Short mmCIF file of C-alpha atoms in Angstrom, two decimals:
data_model
loop_
_atom_site.label_atom_id
_atom_site.label_comp_id
_atom_site.label_asym_id
_atom_site.label_seq_id
_atom_site.Cartn_x
_atom_site.Cartn_y
_atom_site.Cartn_z
CA UNK A 1 12.94 7.51 13.70
CA UNK A 2 10.92 10.47 12.45
CA UNK A 3 10.75 11.53 8.82
CA UNK A 4 8.86 14.66 7.86
CA UNK A 5 7.48 15.26 4.37
CA UNK A 6 5.14 17.99 3.19
CA UNK A 7 5.44 17.46 -0.55
CA UNK A 8 2.30 16.57 -2.56
CA UNK A 9 1.99 13.22 -4.31
CA UNK A 10 4.77 13.16 -6.89
CA UNK A 11 4.13 12.56 -10.60
CA UNK A 12 4.64 8.96 -11.71
CA UNK A 13 8.03 9.62 -13.37
CA UNK A 14 9.32 11.30 -10.22
CA UNK A 15 8.06 8.40 -8.11
CA UNK A 16 9.89 5.91 -10.32
CA UNK A 17 13.10 7.94 -10.18
CA UNK A 18 12.94 8.08 -6.39
CA UNK A 19 11.94 4.46 -5.93
CA UNK A 20 14.67 2.68 -7.90
CA UNK A 21 17.63 4.02 -5.89
CA UNK A 22 15.67 3.44 -2.67
CA UNK A 23 15.22 -0.24 -3.52
CA UNK A 24 18.81 -0.63 -4.68
CA UNK A 25 17.73 -1.81 -8.11
CA UNK A 26 19.45 0.78 -10.30
CA UNK A 27 22.83 -0.86 -9.71
CA UNK A 28 21.57 -4.47 -9.56
CA UNK A 29 18.81 -4.99 -12.14
CA UNK A 30 17.25 -8.46 -12.08
CA UNK A 31 17.49 -10.23 -15.41
CA UNK A 32 14.01 -11.72 -15.45
CA UNK A 33 12.31 -9.23 -13.14
CA UNK A 34 9.59 -7.00 -14.51
CA UNK A 35 8.45 -3.61 -13.29
CA UNK A 36 4.71 -3.16 -12.78
CA UNK A 37 3.50 0.38 -12.14
CA UNK A 38 -0.06 1.16 -11.18
CA UNK A 39 -2.06 3.79 -9.35
CA UNK A 40 -5.57 4.62 -8.16
CA UNK A 41 -6.89 4.44 -11.73
CA UNK A 42 -6.00 0.74 -11.97
CA UNK A 43 -6.24 -0.60 -8.42
CA UNK A 44 -7.79 -0.13 -4.98
CA UNK A 45 -6.19 0.63 -1.62
CA UNK A 46 -8.61 0.12 1.27
CA UNK A 47 -8.51 0.17 5.06
CA UNK A 48 -10.95 -1.68 7.32
CA UNK A 49 -11.60 -0.80 10.97
CA UNK A 50 -13.67 -2.50 13.67
CA UNK A 51 -16.19 -0.59 15.79
CA UNK A 52 -17.64 -1.65 19.15
CA UNK A 53 -16.23 -5.16 18.50
CA UNK A 54 -19.16 -6.07 16.23
CA UNK A 55 -19.22 -3.63 13.30
CA UNK A 56 -16.70 -2.76 10.63
CA UNK A 57 -16.27 0.05 8.14
CA UNK A 58 -14.23 0.32 4.95
CA UNK A 59 -12.60 3.40 3.51
CA UNK A 60 -10.17 3.88 0.67
CA UNK A 61 -7.50 6.22 -0.64
CA UNK A 62 -8.41 7.68 -4.01
CA UNK A 63 -4.86 8.80 -4.84
CA UNK A 64 -1.79 6.56 -4.64
CA UNK A 65 1.08 5.28 -6.79
CA UNK A 66 2.79 1.90 -6.62
CA UNK A 67 5.76 0.19 -8.25
CA UNK A 68 6.14 -3.60 -7.96
CA UNK A 69 9.30 -5.31 -9.18
CA UNK A 70 8.64 -9.02 -9.61
CA UNK A 71 10.27 -12.05 -11.20
CA UNK A 72 7.55 -14.74 -11.44
CA UNK A 73 10.24 -17.42 -11.22
CA UNK A 74 11.83 -15.88 -8.10
CA UNK A 75 9.14 -14.30 -5.91
CA UNK A 76 11.63 -14.04 -3.04
CA UNK A 77 13.30 -11.16 -4.94
CA UNK A 78 10.11 -9.07 -5.18
CA UNK A 79 10.13 -5.45 -4.08
CA UNK A 80 7.42 -2.85 -3.77
CA UNK A 81 7.24 0.88 -3.13
CA UNK A 82 3.99 2.75 -2.48
CA UNK A 83 3.13 6.41 -1.95
CA UNK A 84 -0.31 7.43 -0.69
CA UNK A 85 -1.89 10.88 -0.51
CA UNK A 86 -3.47 10.85 2.96
CA UNK A 87 -5.96 13.63 2.18
CA UNK A 88 -7.53 11.48 -0.55
CA UNK A 89 -9.59 9.46 1.94
CA UNK A 90 -13.04 8.42 0.75
CA UNK A 91 -15.56 6.95 3.20
CA UNK A 92 -19.25 6.19 3.02
CA UNK A 93 -20.08 7.35 6.58
CA UNK A 94 -21.07 11.06 6.68
CA UNK A 95 -18.25 13.15 8.13
CA UNK A 96 -15.86 10.19 8.45
CA UNK A 97 -13.46 11.36 5.73
CA UNK A 98 -13.05 14.80 7.30
CA UNK A 99 -12.50 13.24 10.73
CA UNK A 100 -9.85 10.88 9.37
CA UNK A 101 -8.01 13.77 7.69
CA UNK A 102 -7.93 15.70 10.98
CA UNK A 103 -4.94 15.91 13.38
CA UNK A 104 -6.52 13.17 15.52
CA UNK A 105 -6.00 10.62 12.76
CA UNK A 106 -3.95 10.96 9.55
CA UNK A 107 -3.25 14.68 10.13
CA UNK A 108 -3.23 15.08 6.36
CA UNK A 109 -2.34 18.77 6.28
CA UNK A 110 0.85 18.22 8.25
CA UNK A 111 1.69 14.76 6.86
CA UNK A 112 0.30 14.62 3.30
CA UNK A 113 2.19 11.49 2.19
CA UNK A 114 2.38 7.96 3.62
CA UNK A 115 5.00 5.55 2.25
CA UNK A 116 5.63 1.82 2.30
CA UNK A 117 8.76 0.09 0.97
CA UNK A 118 8.73 -3.71 1.13
CA UNK A 119 10.92 -6.67 0.20
CA UNK A 120 9.81 -10.26 -0.12
CA UNK A 121 10.67 -12.67 2.67
CA UNK A 122 12.40 -15.98 1.82
CA UNK A 123 10.34 -19.11 1.33
CA UNK A 124 7.45 -17.65 -0.63
CA UNK A 125 5.98 -18.82 -3.89
CA UNK A 126 4.36 -16.87 -6.68
CA UNK A 127 0.86 -17.74 -5.47
CA UNK A 128 1.56 -16.42 -1.94
CA UNK A 129 4.51 -14.49 -0.51
CA UNK A 130 5.19 -11.89 2.17
CA UNK A 131 6.38 -8.33 1.62
CA UNK A 132 7.93 -6.76 4.73
CA UNK A 133 9.30 -3.28 5.26
CA UNK A 134 8.83 0.13 6.85
CA UNK A 135 5.57 2.07 6.72
CA UNK A 136 5.96 5.81 7.26
CA UNK A 137 2.85 7.67 8.40
CA UNK A 138 2.39 10.82 10.49
CA UNK A 139 6.18 11.09 10.76
CA UNK A 140 6.41 7.68 12.44
CA UNK A 141 8.02 4.60 10.89
CA UNK A 142 6.88 1.10 11.88
CA UNK A 143 7.57 -2.35 10.36
CA UNK A 144 4.67 -3.88 8.43
CA UNK A 145 4.23 -7.23 6.68
CA UNK A 146 1.80 -7.63 3.79
CA UNK A 147 0.53 -11.03 2.62
CA UNK A 148 0.64 -10.92 -1.19
CA UNK A 149 -1.10 -13.32 -3.57
CA UNK A 150 -1.15 -13.68 -7.35
CA UNK A 151 -4.07 -15.68 -8.69
CA UNK A 152 -6.74 -15.84 -11.38
CA UNK A 153 -4.49 -15.99 -14.44
CA UNK A 154 -6.50 -15.45 -17.60
CA UNK A 155 -6.26 -14.17 -21.16
CA UNK A 156 -7.75 -10.86 -22.19
CA UNK A 157 -10.23 -11.64 -24.96
CA UNK A 158 -9.47 -8.44 -26.87
CA UNK A 159 -5.66 -8.25 -26.65
CA UNK A 160 -4.63 -11.84 -25.86
CA UNK A 161 -2.49 -10.55 -22.98
CA UNK A 162 -2.09 -12.72 -19.89
CA UNK A 163 -3.52 -11.05 -16.79
CA UNK A 164 -3.15 -11.99 -13.13
CA UNK A 165 -5.01 -10.65 -10.10
CA UNK A 166 -2.71 -9.36 -7.37
CA UNK A 167 -3.85 -8.75 -3.79
CA UNK A 168 -1.99 -7.82 -0.62
CA UNK A 169 -3.34 -7.65 2.92
CA UNK A 170 -1.80 -6.55 6.19
CA UNK A 171 -2.65 -5.14 9.60
CA UNK A 172 -1.35 -2.18 11.57
CA UNK A 173 -1.84 -0.70 15.03
CA UNK A 174 -3.20 2.82 14.65
CA UNK A 175 -1.97 3.81 18.12
CA UNK A 176 1.59 2.94 17.04
CA UNK A 177 1.26 5.86 14.61
CA UNK A 178 -0.20 8.23 17.22
CA UNK A 179 -3.89 7.76 16.35
CA UNK A 180 -5.26 7.36 19.87
CA UNK A 181 -8.69 9.03 19.58
CA UNK A 182 -12.03 7.25 20.04
CA UNK A 183 -10.51 4.04 21.41
CA UNK A 184 -13.81 2.96 22.99
CA UNK A 185 -15.64 3.12 19.67
CA UNK A 186 -12.94 2.05 17.20
CA UNK A 187 -10.44 -0.76 17.65
CA UNK A 188 -6.68 -0.38 17.50
CA UNK A 189 -6.08 -2.89 14.71
CA UNK A 190 -6.74 -1.69 11.15
CA UNK A 191 -6.53 -3.92 8.10
CA UNK A 192 -4.99 -2.75 4.83
CA UNK A 193 -6.00 -4.27 1.49
CA UNK A 194 -4.63 -3.67 -2.02
CA UNK A 195 -6.03 -5.19 -5.22
CA UNK A 196 -5.01 -4.77 -8.85
CA UNK A 197 -4.98 -6.73 -12.11
CA UNK A 198 -1.52 -6.91 -13.74
CA UNK A 199 -0.67 -7.64 -17.37
CA UNK A 200 2.16 -10.18 -17.11
CA UNK A 201 2.51 -11.39 -20.69
#
């Protein structure tokens, strides 16, 4: 299945309006579920690649928007929707960001947006649960599973709000999305990592 999108990263309100029908939540709101919205100003979205089997490098996307719908008492009902601006790659290696934006990799000019929509799998708990769903990138859609964790509950000294650290990690095959360049130097498997602190109470 191929889906083509050339629209820039949508404003947060537009993202929310598009996400709720997609997740089927507008007609079936969860009583105790809460909606957490965050973006690149509040969290990090990184990707880690292996090189020559011994080295690794980490890059990140500096523009993305995410909506997480979560009931702490029922983590199996969690849902997430993420939009990423592929041209917003930041990387420490000289020239790496431009290379990754090129047609050989993310092809950011042709495919400016990557999307992930995930639902929790049964059997999880609030400390650790899986989010599985389609990842759309470069016009290709592949299933991806992210391992999510909520930990480090604490009180904000200034506001008294309860805060929890949320992380999610997964792995994709870059060749499955048509990124077949430089296979001798860079491995096929790429790790994805998201981290954010959420105010839960």
